Amino acid sequence: MRPRRVVPERSVLGPVDLAAEALAGMLQRPGRSLLTMLGTVLGVGAFVAVLGLTSTATGQIGARFDALRNTTVVVNDAGTSREPGPVGFPSDADARITALNGATSAGVWWMVPLRRPIIGATATVTAGSHANAGDVPVLAASPGLFAVTAPAMRSGTLFNRSHEHRRAQVAVLGAAAARQLGIAQLNAQPAVFINGLPFTIVGIIDDVARVPDLLMGITVPRSTAERLFPPPDPGSRPAQMVIQTERGAAQLVARQAPVALRPDAPARLRAVPPPDPRSLRDEVDTDLAGLFLALAGISLVIGAVGIANTTLVAVLERVQEIGLRRSLGARPRHVAVQFLTESTALGLLGGLIGTAAGVGAVLAVAIVRQWTAILEPAAVLPGPVIGALVGMVAGAYPAIRAARIEPLEALRR
């Protein structure tokens, strides 16, 4: 009778044992494991933070950009001085435009051409004196312009339709003009003299939402400028009207404005609707996102190199352990899977911590800046997966090298 053949028991490395061995390997040197995860933490954190901050900033910038650009229509006077009227806009231009559907406010303005201007806070200022602020621009504006520009007042008030109707000699100073003229308060009812003509200052503007020229100059009522000063030169900057519209109505108002203002000669006025800002904004966002994602990619590469180096060093330090495992029945694939699991786990933990850090950074910036945080799932959820993939790729070579160690050679060391 033949002796019974004994079949050796097959070596098996179960998932529970694999997880326990990988955890023991990582906890064997916790300081090294933490430093190994640092690169992945930085890379994944930068990845999540960049995408989150880009989306958040885009939302804020886009809202402000659209609110100003997409609701502003500019109508230029394209005529010449040979046509009737000093400017191409009728005296009731503001009312004609605000009657259009979608237009909320409108105002006309132009630069007043002055020959050898003498401007000062007193009547004694001469052309050659240091007090002459002749370089300060003088603007003519209809009262509706202030509704469009929404000025922030330092002191005083703005001229209104009553001043316009009476052709009153009043003026509103911009912050820069008031500083140059040395006028800070209106308690003493100061005046500004333009070529010897007195204008009572009724207000000083600190800031505007549109038409920043108002901050640099002296603004007088349109009717007053037409009575006292010459019309704009044909070769100079033409008179223009600035119109504020409701969202989505800018294109319609731009088409209707020339006819509403000058039905007798609509070709004299040229309306400029706001450009579509989405393409430019998308290009800027793409460039910024590409730049920051490149930086995040560099951080991930650094993290992958760190994991690879640490795992390779761990393989070299644990050669005898690997030889003992092989001699007790562990197969090459078991050793490779163990080290690959360790590196993947390190990458996964780094990805989780980095994702949390990136989300925290986005929320902190949004709170400080009083923004609305925008975190897209496509930017947050892949973070741990990216970390795990980085750890897996980084640990592939050390795992293969560990699997090729022969048990006899390892035990001889």
mmCIF file of C-alpha atoms in Angstrom:
data_model
loop_
_atom_site.group_PDB
_atom_site.id
_atom_site.type_symbol
_atom_site.label_atom_id
_atom_site.label_comp_id
_atom_site.label_asym_id
_atom_site.label_seq_id
_atom_site.Cartn_x
_atom_site.Cartn_y
_atom_site.Cartn_z
ATOM 1 C CA MET A 1 0.000 0.000 0.000
ATOM 2 C CA ARG A 2 1.455 3.318 -1.129
ATOM 3 C CA PRO A 3 2.042 5.987 1.518
ATOM 4 C CA ARG A 4 -0.465 8.877 1.427
ATOM 5 C CA ARG A 5 0.881 12.036 -0.164
ATOM 6 C CA VAL A 6 0.816 15.024 2.124
ATOM 7 C CA VAL A 7 -0.208 18.241 0.369
ATOM 8 C CA PRO A 8 1.354 21.291 2.019
ATOM 9 C CA GLU A 9 -1.104 23.902 3.224
ATOM 10 C CA ARG A 10 -1.363 26.850 0.874
ATOM 11 C CA SER A 11 -0.092 30.154 2.233
ATOM 12 C CA VAL A 12 -2.889 32.709 2.267
ATOM 13 C CA LEU A 13 -2.783 36.376 3.329
ATOM 14 C CA GLY A 14 -6.319 37.472 4.139
ATOM 15 C CA PRO A 15 -7.577 41.062 4.071
ATOM 16 C CA VAL A 16 -7.731 41.273 7.868
ATOM 17 C CA ASP A 17 -4.178 40.027 8.247
ATOM 18 C CA LEU A 18 -3.018 42.348 5.476
ATOM 19 C CA ALA A 19 -4.588 45.366 7.167
ATOM 20 C CA ALA A 20 -3.102 44.387 10.530
ATOM 21 C CA GLU A 21 0.370 43.950 9.075
ATOM 22 C CA ALA A 22 0.195 47.263 7.194
ATOM 23 C CA LEU A 23 -0.989 49.073 10.330
ATOM 24 C CA ALA A 24 1.788 47.500 12.385
ATOM 25 C CA GLY A 25 4.326 48.579 9.775
ATOM 26 C CA MET A 26 3.113 52.179 9.849
ATOM 27 C CA LEU A 27 2.942 52.347 13.635
ATOM 28 C CA GLN A 28 6.382 50.838 13.980
ATOM 29 C CA ARG A 29 7.857 54.273 13.256
ATOM 30 C CA PRO A 30 4.998 56.802 13.645
ATOM 31 C CA GLY A 31 7.216 59.866 13.268
ATOM 32 C CA ARG A 32 8.489 58.695 9.908
ATOM 33 C CA SER A 33 4.974 57.853 8.812
ATOM 34 C CA LEU A 34 3.749 61.347 9.669
ATOM 35 C CA LEU A 35 6.605 62.979 7.787
ATOM 36 C CA THR A 36 5.907 60.674 4.863
ATOM 37 C CA MET A 37 2.267 61.786 4.750
ATOM 38 C CA LEU A 38 3.244 65.467 4.904
ATOM 39 C CA GLY A 39 3.960 65.734 1.181
ATOM 40 C CA THR A 40 0.610 64.178 0.292
ATOM 41 C CA VAL A 41 -1.156 66.382 2.824
ATOM 42 C CA LEU A 42 0.332 69.490 1.247
ATOM 43 C CA GLY A 43 -0.361 68.351 -2.292
ATOM 44 C CA VAL A 44 -3.971 67.291 -1.748
ATOM 45 C CA GLY A 45 -4.629 70.275 0.523
ATOM 46 C CA ALA A 46 -3.299 72.630 -2.127
ATOM 47 C CA PHE A 47 -5.401 70.862 -4.764
ATOM 48 C CA VAL A 48 -8.641 71.218 -2.790
ATOM 49 C CA ALA A 49 -7.867 74.757 -1.587
ATOM 50 C CA VAL A 50 -6.948 75.976 -5.064
ATOM 51 C CA LEU A 51 -10.139 74.678 -6.651
ATOM 52 C CA GLY A 52 -12.274 75.898 -3.766
ATOM 53 C CA LEU A 53 -10.725 79.355 -3.610
ATOM 54 C CA THR A 54 -10.842 79.693 -7.389
ATOM 55 C CA SER A 55 -14.563 78.874 -7.439
ATOM 56 C CA THR A 56 -15.255 81.142 -4.461
ATOM 57 C CA ALA A 57 -13.280 84.088 -5.839
ATOM 58 C CA THR A 58 -14.788 83.585 -9.284
ATOM 59 C CA GLY A 59 -18.269 83.808 -7.823
ATOM 60 C CA GLN A 60 -17.500 87.052 -6.004
ATOM 61 C CA ILE A 61 -15.554 88.687 -8.833
ATOM 62 C CA GLY A 62 -18.076 87.540 -11.391
ATOM 63 C CA ALA A 63 -20.977 88.987 -9.424
ATOM 64 C CA ARG A 64 -19.328 92.388 -9.080
ATOM 65 C CA PHE A 65 -18.061 92.334 -12.656
ATOM 66 C CA ASP A 66 -21.470 91.504 -14.053
ATOM 67 C CA ALA A 67 -23.305 93.976 -11.821
ATOM 68 C CA LEU A 68 -21.273 96.944 -13.114
ATOM 69 C CA ARG A 69 -20.395 95.913 -16.651
ATOM 70 C CA ASN A 70 -23.578 94.188 -17.690
ATOM 71 C CA THR A 71 -25.775 97.040 -16.461
ATOM 72 C CA THR A 72 -23.905 99.981 -18.016
ATOM 73 C CA VAL A 73 -24.560 101.452 -21.469
ATOM 74 C CA VAL A 74 -22.552 104.402 -22.807
ATOM 75 C CA VAL A 75 -23.939 106.634 -25.565
ATOM 76 C CA ASN A 76 -21.393 108.883 -27.300
ATOM 77 C CA ASP A 77 -22.073 112.047 -29.246
ATOM 78 C CA ALA A 78 -20.684 111.191 -32.684
ATOM 79 C CA GLY A 79 -21.791 114.454 -34.325
ATOM 80 C CA THR A 80 -19.914 117.612 -35.200
ATOM 81 C CA SER A 81 -20.269 121.228 -34.183
ATOM 82 C CA ARG A 82 -21.901 121.992 -37.561
ATOM 83 C CA GLU A 83 -25.041 120.182 -36.458
ATOM 84 C CA PRO A 84 -27.666 122.123 -34.450
ATOM 85 C CA GLY A 85 -27.217 122.219 -30.674
ATOM 86 C CA PRO A 86 -24.012 122.427 -28.632
ATOM 87 C CA VAL A 87 -24.228 118.718 -27.823
ATOM 88 C CA GLY A 88 -26.188 115.936 -29.414
ATOM 89 C CA PHE A 89 -28.234 115.173 -26.295
ATOM 90 C CA PRO A 90 -31.497 117.032 -25.744
ATOM 91 C CA SER A 91 -32.121 118.922 -22.517
ATOM 92 C CA ASP A 92 -34.566 116.247 -21.317
ATOM 93 C CA ALA A 93 -32.239 113.342 -22.206
ATOM 94 C CA ASP A 94 -32.345 111.881 -18.702
ATOM 95 C CA ALA A 95 -36.129 111.644 -18.678
ATOM 96 C CA ARG A 96 -36.277 110.173 -22.185
ATOM 97 C CA ILE A 97 -33.951 107.316 -21.279
ATOM 98 C CA THR A 98 -35.484 106.500 -17.890
ATOM 99 C CA ALA A 99 -38.818 106.152 -19.695
ATOM 100 C CA LEU A 100 -37.406 103.169 -21.597
ATOM 101 C CA ASN A 101 -38.184 99.699 -20.310
ATOM 102 C CA GLY A 102 -35.150 98.361 -18.412
ATOM 103 C CA ALA A 103 -33.367 101.699 -17.887
ATOM 104 C CA THR A 104 -33.138 102.747 -14.230
ATOM 105 C CA SER A 105 -31.120 105.991 -14.415
ATOM 106 C CA ALA A 106 -29.149 108.044 -16.920
ATOM 107 C CA GLY A 107 -27.045 111.182 -17.062
ATOM 108 C CA VAL A 108 -25.123 113.275 -19.609
ATOM 109 C CA TRP A 109 -21.653 114.707 -19.011
ATOM 110 C CA TRP A 110 -18.705 116.176 -20.884
ATOM 111 C CA MET A 111 -15.419 117.943 -20.296
ATOM 112 C CA VAL A 112 -15.797 121.733 -20.454
ATOM 113 C CA PRO A 113 -13.161 123.217 -22.782
ATOM 114 C CA LEU A 114 -11.491 126.215 -21.144
ATOM 115 C CA ARG A 115 -8.975 128.558 -22.745
ATOM 116 C CA ARG A 116 -6.203 129.392 -20.285
ATOM 117 C CA PRO A 117 -8.153 128.270 -17.233
ATOM 118 C CA ILE A 118 -7.731 130.084 -13.947
ATOM 119 C CA ILE A 119 -9.273 128.105 -11.101
ATOM 120 C CA GLY A 120 -8.935 128.906 -7.423
ATOM 121 C CA ALA A 121 -10.699 129.119 -4.091
ATOM 122 C CA THR A 122 -10.582 132.945 -4.137
ATOM 123 C CA ALA A 123 -11.238 135.617 -6.741
ATOM 124 C CA THR A 124 -7.691 136.957 -6.403
ATOM 125 C CA VAL A 125 -6.065 133.906 -7.991
ATOM 126 C CA THR A 126 -4.171 134.782 -11.153
ATOM 127 C CA ALA A 127 -2.750 132.722 -13.977
ATOM 128 C CA GLY A 128 0.799 132.891 -12.643
ATOM 129 C CA SER A 129 0.091 132.282 -8.949
ATOM 130 C CA HIS A 130 0.768 128.984 -7.191
ATOM 131 C CA ALA A 131 -2.867 128.851 -6.082
ATOM 132 C CA ASN A 132 -4.045 128.485 -9.670
ATOM 133 C CA ALA A 133 -5.506 124.968 -10.088
ATOM 134 C CA GLY A 134 -5.930 125.352 -13.829
ATOM 135 C CA ASP A 135 -5.151 121.674 -14.434
ATOM 136 C CA VAL A 136 -8.264 120.579 -12.537
ATOM 137 C CA PRO A 137 -10.849 119.471 -15.129
ATOM 138 C CA VAL A 138 -14.280 121.085 -15.202
ATOM 139 C CA LEU A 139 -17.171 118.771 -16.019
ATOM 140 C CA ALA A 140 -20.703 119.558 -17.076
ATOM 141 C CA ALA A 141 -23.278 116.998 -15.962
ATOM 142 C CA SER A 142 -26.998 116.535 -15.753
ATOM 143 C CA PRO A 143 -28.430 115.669 -12.317
ATOM 144 C CA GLY A 144 -29.238 112.145 -13.489
ATOM 145 C CA LEU A 145 -25.542 111.323 -13.680
ATOM 146 C CA PHE A 146 -25.328 111.190 -9.894
ATOM 147 C CA ALA A 147 -28.019 108.508 -9.801
ATOM 148 C CA VAL A 148 -25.880 106.436 -12.182
ATOM 149 C CA THR A 149 -22.574 106.938 -10.381
ATOM 150 C CA ALA A 150 -23.981 106.492 -6.839
ATOM 151 C CA PRO A 151 -21.403 108.816 -5.224
ATOM 152 C CA ALA A 152 -20.290 108.494 -1.619
ATOM 153 C CA MET A 153 -20.404 111.967 -0.104
ATOM 154 C CA ARG A 154 -17.712 113.341 2.171
ATOM 155 C CA SER A 155 -19.829 116.369 3.025
ATOM 156 C CA GLY A 156 -22.649 118.443 1.590
ATOM 157 C CA THR A 157 -25.089 117.358 -1.076
ATOM 158 C CA LEU A 158 -25.459 117.145 -4.874
ATOM 159 C CA PHE A 159 -27.056 119.626 -7.222
ATOM 160 C CA ASN A 160 -30.497 118.623 -8.431
ATOM 161 C CA ARG A 161 -33.098 119.406 -11.091
ATOM 162 C CA SER A 162 -33.907 122.693 -9.425
ATOM 163 C CA HIS A 163 -30.313 123.868 -9.855
ATOM 164 C CA GLU A 164 -30.400 122.588 -13.420
ATOM 165 C CA HIS A 165 -33.638 124.433 -14.189
ATOM 166 C CA ARG A 166 -32.418 127.710 -12.654
ATOM 167 C CA ARG A 167 -28.971 127.366 -14.264
ATOM 168 C CA ALA A 168 -27.497 127.929 -10.840
ATOM 169 C CA GLN A 169 -23.780 128.527 -10.444
ATOM 170 C CA VAL A 170 -23.127 125.626 -8.069
ATOM 171 C CA ALA A 171 -20.463 122.943 -8.158
ATOM 172 C CA VAL A 172 -19.637 119.536 -6.717
ATOM 173 C CA LEU A 173 -15.968 118.767 -6.064
ATOM 174 C CA GLY A 174 -14.256 115.446 -6.393
ATOM 175 C CA ALA A 175 -11.957 114.334 -3.573
ATOM 176 C CA ALA A 176 -8.794 115.053 -5.575
ATOM 177 C CA ALA A 177 -10.034 118.478 -6.726
ATOM 178 C CA ALA A 178 -11.024 119.454 -3.183
ATOM 179 C CA ARG A 179 -7.590 118.456 -1.930
ATOM 180 C CA GLN A 180 -5.851 120.522 -4.601
ATOM 181 C CA LEU A 181 -8.042 123.556 -3.900
ATOM 182 C CA GLY A 182 -7.519 123.202 -0.153
ATOM 183 C CA ILE A 183 -11.224 122.806 0.619
ATOM 184 C CA ALA A 184 -12.098 120.234 3.263
ATOM 185 C CA GLN A 185 -15.304 121.534 4.878
ATOM 186 C CA LEU A 186 -18.401 123.330 3.635
ATOM 187 C CA ASN A 187 -19.379 125.071 6.878
ATOM 188 C CA ALA A 188 -18.307 128.486 5.586
ATOM 189 C CA GLN A 189 -20.056 127.938 2.227
ATOM 190 C CA PRO A 190 -16.862 128.149 0.148
ATOM 191 C CA ALA A 191 -16.828 128.914 -3.541
ATOM 192 C CA VAL A 192 -14.585 128.043 -6.456
ATOM 193 C CA PHE A 193 -13.777 130.620 -9.130
ATOM 194 C CA ILE A 194 -13.484 129.388 -12.722
ATOM 195 C CA ASN A 195 -12.077 132.086 -14.985
ATOM 196 C CA GLY A 196 -13.446 134.669 -12.578
ATOM 197 C CA LEU A 197 -16.944 133.132 -12.354
ATOM 198 C CA PRO A 198 -17.972 132.117 -8.815
ATOM 199 C CA PHE A 199 -19.553 128.721 -8.142
ATOM 200 C CA THR A 200 -20.874 127.825 -4.712
ATOM 201 C CA ILE A 201 -19.633 124.419 -3.614
ATOM 202 C CA VAL A 202 -22.561 122.291 -2.459
ATOM 203 C CA GLY A 203 -20.815 118.949 -1.961
ATOM 204 C CA ILE A 204 -17.603 116.942 -1.981
ATOM 205 C CA ILE A 205 -17.527 113.393 -3.394
ATOM 206 C CA ASP A 206 -15.322 110.688 -1.875
ATOM 207 C CA ASP A 207 -16.007 107.762 -4.233
ATOM 208 C CA VAL A 208 -18.156 106.718 -7.184
ATOM 209 C CA ALA A 209 -19.246 103.428 -8.722
ATOM 210 C CA ARG A 210 -18.972 104.740 -12.300
ATOM 211 C CA VAL A 211 -17.345 107.686 -14.123
ATOM 212 C CA PRO A 212 -14.220 108.110 -11.959
ATOM 213 C CA ASP A 213 -13.561 111.450 -13.701
ATOM 214 C CA LEU A 214 -15.932 112.993 -11.170
ATOM 215 C CA LEU A 215 -13.358 112.396 -8.427
ATOM 216 C CA MET A 216 -10.718 114.437 -10.239
ATOM 217 C CA GLY A 217 -12.689 117.487 -11.272
ATOM 218 C CA ILE A 218 -15.259 120.199 -10.610
ATOM 219 C CA THR A 219 -18.757 119.254 -11.758
ATOM 220 C CA VAL A 220 -21.287 121.968 -12.620
ATOM 221 C CA PRO A 221 -24.874 121.652 -13.897
ATOM 222 C CA ARG A 222 -25.232 121.035 -17.600
ATOM 223 C CA SER A 223 -27.490 124.044 -18.217
ATOM 224 C CA THR A 224 -25.036 126.310 -16.411
ATOM 225 C CA ALA A 225 -22.133 125.073 -18.511
ATOM 226 C CA GLU A 226 -24.114 125.603 -21.714
ATOM 227 C CA ARG A 227 -24.851 129.190 -20.651
ATOM 228 C CA LEU A 228 -21.353 130.162 -19.494
ATOM 229 C CA PHE A 229 -18.860 128.008 -21.384
ATOM 230 C CA PRO A 230 -18.284 126.916 -25.007
ATOM 231 C CA PRO A 231 -19.443 123.500 -26.226
ATOM 232 C CA PRO A 232 -17.021 120.571 -26.488
ATOM 233 C CA ASP A 233 -14.443 120.828 -29.244
ATOM 234 C CA PRO A 234 -15.058 118.533 -32.246
ATOM 235 C CA GLY A 235 -11.625 116.957 -31.857
ATOM 236 C CA SER A 236 -11.794 116.527 -28.083
ATOM 237 C CA ARG A 237 -13.516 113.930 -25.984
ATOM 238 C CA PRO A 238 -17.195 113.994 -26.992
ATOM 239 C CA ALA A 239 -20.146 114.361 -24.680
ATOM 240 C CA GLN A 240 -21.570 111.073 -23.522
ATOM 241 C CA MET A 241 -24.458 109.640 -21.607
ATOM 242 C CA VAL A 242 -24.045 106.863 -19.057
ATOM 243 C CA ILE A 243 -27.088 104.645 -18.551
ATOM 244 C CA GLN A 244 -27.693 102.166 -15.768
ATOM 245 C CA THR A 245 -29.993 99.315 -16.705
ATOM 246 C CA GLU A 246 -31.543 96.309 -15.117
ATOM 247 C CA ARG A 247 -29.766 93.016 -15.618
ATOM 248 C CA GLY A 248 -30.396 91.610 -19.052
ATOM 249 C CA ALA A 249 -31.748 94.887 -20.460
ATOM 250 C CA ALA A 250 -28.481 96.518 -21.571
ATOM 251 C CA GLN A 251 -28.582 95.291 -25.161
ATOM 252 C CA LEU A 252 -32.207 96.392 -25.627
ATOM 253 C CA VAL A 253 -31.603 99.835 -24.105
ATOM 254 C CA ALA A 254 -28.510 100.299 -26.277
ATOM 255 C CA ARG A 255 -30.558 99.683 -29.405
ATOM 256 C CA GLN A 256 -33.381 102.009 -28.377
ATOM 257 C CA ALA A 257 -31.380 104.883 -26.833
ATOM 258 C CA PRO A 258 -30.276 106.725 -30.038
ATOM 259 C CA VAL A 259 -33.822 106.790 -31.401
ATOM 260 C CA ALA A 260 -35.309 107.821 -28.067
ATOM 261 C CA LEU A 261 -32.801 110.656 -27.675
ATOM 262 C CA ARG A 262 -32.636 111.935 -31.227
ATOM 263 C CA PRO A 263 -35.476 110.607 -33.371
ATOM 264 C CA ASP A 264 -34.594 113.301 -35.917
ATOM 265 C CA ALA A 265 -30.923 112.227 -36.173
ATOM 266 C CA PRO A 266 -30.279 108.904 -34.410
ATOM 267 C CA ALA A 267 -27.059 108.421 -36.379
ATOM 268 C CA ARG A 268 -25.490 111.277 -34.430
ATOM 269 C CA LEU A 269 -25.444 109.125 -31.274
ATOM 270 C CA ARG A 270 -23.546 105.860 -30.977
ATOM 271 C CA ALA A 271 -24.560 103.492 -28.198
ATOM 272 C CA VAL A 272 -21.939 101.125 -26.825
ATOM 273 C CA PRO A 273 -23.487 98.110 -25.061
ATOM 274 C CA PRO A 274 -21.442 96.277 -22.426
ATOM 275 C CA PRO A 275 -19.220 93.519 -23.777
ATOM 276 C CA ASP A 276 -19.888 89.953 -22.790
ATOM 277 C CA PRO A 277 -17.447 89.435 -19.893
ATOM 278 C CA ARG A 278 -17.847 85.692 -19.643
ATOM 279 C CA SER A 279 -15.205 84.738 -22.209
ATOM 280 C CA LEU A 280 -12.565 87.043 -20.723
ATOM 281 C CA ARG A 281 -13.424 86.003 -17.189
ATOM 282 C CA ASP A 282 -13.315 82.319 -18.135
ATOM 283 C CA GLU A 283 -9.893 82.776 -19.702
ATOM 284 C CA VAL A 284 -8.573 84.472 -16.555
ATOM 285 C CA ASP A 285 -10.076 81.773 -14.341
ATOM 286 C CA THR A 286 -8.592 79.051 -16.524
ATOM 287 C CA ASP A 287 -5.131 80.606 -16.412
ATOM 288 C CA LEU A 288 -5.230 81.046 -12.632
ATOM 289 C CA ALA A 289 -6.613 77.563 -12.039
ATOM 290 C CA GLY A 290 -3.986 76.070 -14.345
ATOM 291 C CA LEU A 291 -1.178 77.874 -12.530
ATOM 292 C CA PHE A 292 -2.315 76.846 -9.050
ATOM 293 C CA LEU A 293 -3.090 73.288 -10.127
ATOM 294 C CA ALA A 294 0.446 73.067 -11.468
ATOM 295 C CA LEU A 295 1.728 74.080 -8.030
ATOM 296 C CA ALA A 296 -0.545 71.492 -6.425
ATOM 297 C CA GLY A 297 0.753 68.885 -8.877
ATOM 298 C CA ILE A 298 4.340 69.708 -7.897
ATOM 299 C CA SER A 299 3.392 69.225 -4.246
ATOM 300 C CA LEU A 300 1.862 65.852 -5.091
ATOM 301 C CA VAL A 301 5.019 64.811 -6.929
ATOM 302 C CA ILE A 302 7.090 65.809 -3.904
ATOM 303 C CA GLY A 303 4.755 63.803 -1.699
ATOM 304 C CA ALA A 304 5.043 60.791 -4.006
ATOM 305 C CA VAL A 305 8.842 60.978 -3.938
ATOM 306 C CA GLY A 306 8.754 61.172 -0.136
ATOM 307 C CA ILE A 307 6.533 58.104 0.123
ATOM 308 C CA ALA A 308 8.711 56.203 -2.338
ATOM 309 C CA ASN A 309 11.922 57.054 -0.480
ATOM 310 C CA THR A 310 10.468 56.196 2.923
ATOM 311 C CA THR A 311 8.983 52.925 1.690
ATOM 312 C CA LEU A 312 12.264 51.970 0.017
ATOM 313 C CA VAL A 313 14.189 52.717 3.198
ATOM 314 C CA ALA A 314 11.673 50.624 5.140
ATOM 315 C CA VAL A 315 12.273 47.745 2.733
ATOM 316 C CA LEU A 316 16.028 47.940 3.252
ATOM 317 C CA GLU A 317 15.647 48.120 7.035
ATOM 318 C CA ARG A 318 13.251 45.183 7.146
ATOM 319 C CA VAL A 319 15.192 42.784 4.940
ATOM 320 C CA GLN A 320 15.558 40.244 7.756
ATOM 321 C CA GLU A 321 11.848 40.514 8.561
ATOM 322 C CA ILE A 322 11.044 39.923 4.900
ATOM 323 C CA GLY A 323 13.371 36.884 4.833
ATOM 324 C CA LEU A 324 11.732 35.466 7.953
ATOM 325 C CA ARG A 325 8.276 35.900 6.467
ATOM 326 C CA ARG A 326 9.375 34.228 3.244
ATOM 327 C CA SER A 327 10.909 31.314 5.109
ATOM 328 C CA LEU A 328 7.644 30.839 7.042
ATOM 329 C CA GLY A 329 5.639 30.543 3.844
ATOM 330 C CA ALA A 330 4.920 34.074 2.687
ATOM 331 C CA ARG A 331 4.953 34.353 -1.065
ATOM 332 C CA PRO A 332 6.517 37.217 -3.058
ATOM 333 C CA ARG A 333 3.105 38.658 -3.883
ATOM 334 C CA HIS A 334 2.212 38.705 -0.182
ATOM 335 C CA VAL A 335 5.275 40.795 0.600
ATOM 336 C CA ALA A 336 4.614 43.099 -2.329
ATOM 337 C CA VAL A 337 0.961 43.573 -1.381
ATOM 338 C CA GLN A 338 1.916 44.311 2.228
ATOM 339 C CA PHE A 339 4.305 47.140 1.340
ATOM 340 C CA LEU A 340 1.962 48.425 -1.361
ATOM 341 C CA THR A 341 -0.871 48.511 1.174
ATOM 342 C CA GLU A 342 1.286 50.458 3.619
ATOM 343 C CA SER A 343 2.183 53.115 1.041
ATOM 344 C CA THR A 344 -1.430 53.325 -0.191
ATOM 345 C CA ALA A 345 -2.695 53.713 3.369
ATOM 346 C CA LEU A 346 -0.183 56.487 3.999
ATOM 347 C CA GLY A 347 -1.355 58.240 0.832
ATOM 348 C CA LEU A 348 -5.015 57.791 1.787
ATOM 349 C CA LEU A 349 -4.478 59.239 5.251
ATOM 350 C CA GLY A 350 -2.522 62.112 3.744
ATOM 351 C CA GLY A 351 -5.336 62.715 1.253
ATOM 352 C CA LEU A 352 -7.956 62.766 4.010
ATOM 353 C CA ILE A 353 -5.974 65.197 6.146
ATOM 354 C CA GLY A 354 -5.102 67.345 3.124
ATOM 355 C CA THR A 355 -8.742 67.487 2.011
ATOM 356 C CA ALA A 356 -9.820 68.579 5.477
ATOM 357 C CA ALA A 357 -7.067 71.194 5.561
ATOM 358 C CA GLY A 358 -8.012 72.503 2.102
ATOM 359 C CA VAL A 359 -11.699 72.791 3.001
ATOM 360 C CA GLY A 360 -10.737 74.564 6.222
ATOM 361 C CA ALA A 361 -8.560 77.018 4.287
ATOM 362 C CA VAL A 362 -11.392 77.843 1.879
ATOM 363 C CA LEU A 363 -13.859 78.377 4.727
ATOM 364 C CA ALA A 364 -11.387 80.537 6.671
ATOM 365 C CA VAL A 365 -10.706 82.797 3.679
ATOM 366 C CA ALA A 366 -14.435 83.067 2.914
ATOM 367 C CA ILE A 367 -15.218 84.037 6.519
ATOM 368 C CA VAL A 368 -12.427 86.618 6.689
ATOM 369 C CA ARG A 369 -13.360 88.155 3.323
ATOM 370 C CA GLN A 370 -17.103 87.816 3.982
ATOM 371 C CA TRP A 371 -17.553 85.750 0.842
ATOM 372 C CA THR A 372 -19.844 82.856 0.080
ATOM 373 C CA ALA A 373 -17.730 79.699 0.097
ATOM 374 C CA ILE A 374 -18.172 77.560 -3.021
ATOM 375 C CA LEU A 375 -16.960 73.968 -2.705
ATOM 376 C CA GLU A 376 -17.805 71.726 -5.612
ATOM 377 C CA PRO A 377 -17.993 67.964 -4.966
ATOM 378 C CA ALA A 378 -15.700 67.390 -7.946
ATOM 379 C CA ALA A 379 -12.992 69.322 -6.112
ATOM 380 C CA VAL A 380 -13.415 67.825 -2.632
ATOM 381 C CA LEU A 381 -14.355 64.166 -3.072
ATOM 382 C CA PRO A 382 -11.384 63.154 -5.269
ATOM 383 C CA GLY A 383 -8.886 64.383 -2.623
ATOM 384 C CA PRO A 384 -8.541 61.122 -0.617
ATOM 385 C CA VAL A 385 -8.613 59.071 -3.816
ATOM 386 C CA ILE A 386 -5.793 61.167 -5.274
ATOM 387 C CA GLY A 387 -3.791 60.674 -2.106
ATOM 388 C CA ALA A 388 -4.316 56.899 -2.238
ATOM 389 C CA LEU A 389 -3.315 56.771 -5.906
ATOM 390 C CA VAL A 390 -0.184 58.780 -5.181
ATOM 391 C CA GLY A 391 0.728 56.393 -2.360
ATOM 392 C CA MET A 392 0.074 53.354 -4.536
ATOM 393 C CA VAL A 393 2.171 54.621 -7.413
ATOM 394 C CA ALA A 394 4.949 55.711 -5.061
ATOM 395 C CA GLY A 395 5.040 52.354 -3.302
ATOM 396 C CA ALA A 396 5.016 50.212 -6.446
ATOM 397 C CA TYR A 397 8.797 50.055 -6.963
ATOM 398 C CA PRO A 398 9.698 49.446 -3.272
ATOM 399 C CA ALA A 399 7.014 46.724 -3.118
ATOM 400 C CA ILE A 400 8.421 44.989 -6.211
ATOM 401 C CA ARG A 401 11.923 45.200 -4.783
ATOM 402 C CA ALA A 402 10.770 43.728 -1.484
ATOM 403 C CA ALA A 403 9.060 40.863 -3.318
ATOM 404 C CA ARG A 404 12.306 39.948 -5.096
ATOM 405 C CA ILE A 405 14.312 39.468 -1.894
ATOM 406 C CA GLU A 406 15.314 35.848 -1.478
ATOM 407 C CA PRO A 407 14.761 34.417 2.025
ATOM 408 C CA LEU A 408 18.178 32.744 2.309
ATOM 409 C CA GLU A 409 20.039 35.892 1.283
ATOM 410 C CA ALA A 410 17.931 37.967 3.656
ATOM 411 C CA LEU A 411 18.609 35.681 6.621
ATOM 412 C CA ARG A 412 22.358 35.716 5.940
ATOM 413 C CA ARG A 413 22.372 39.467 6.518
#
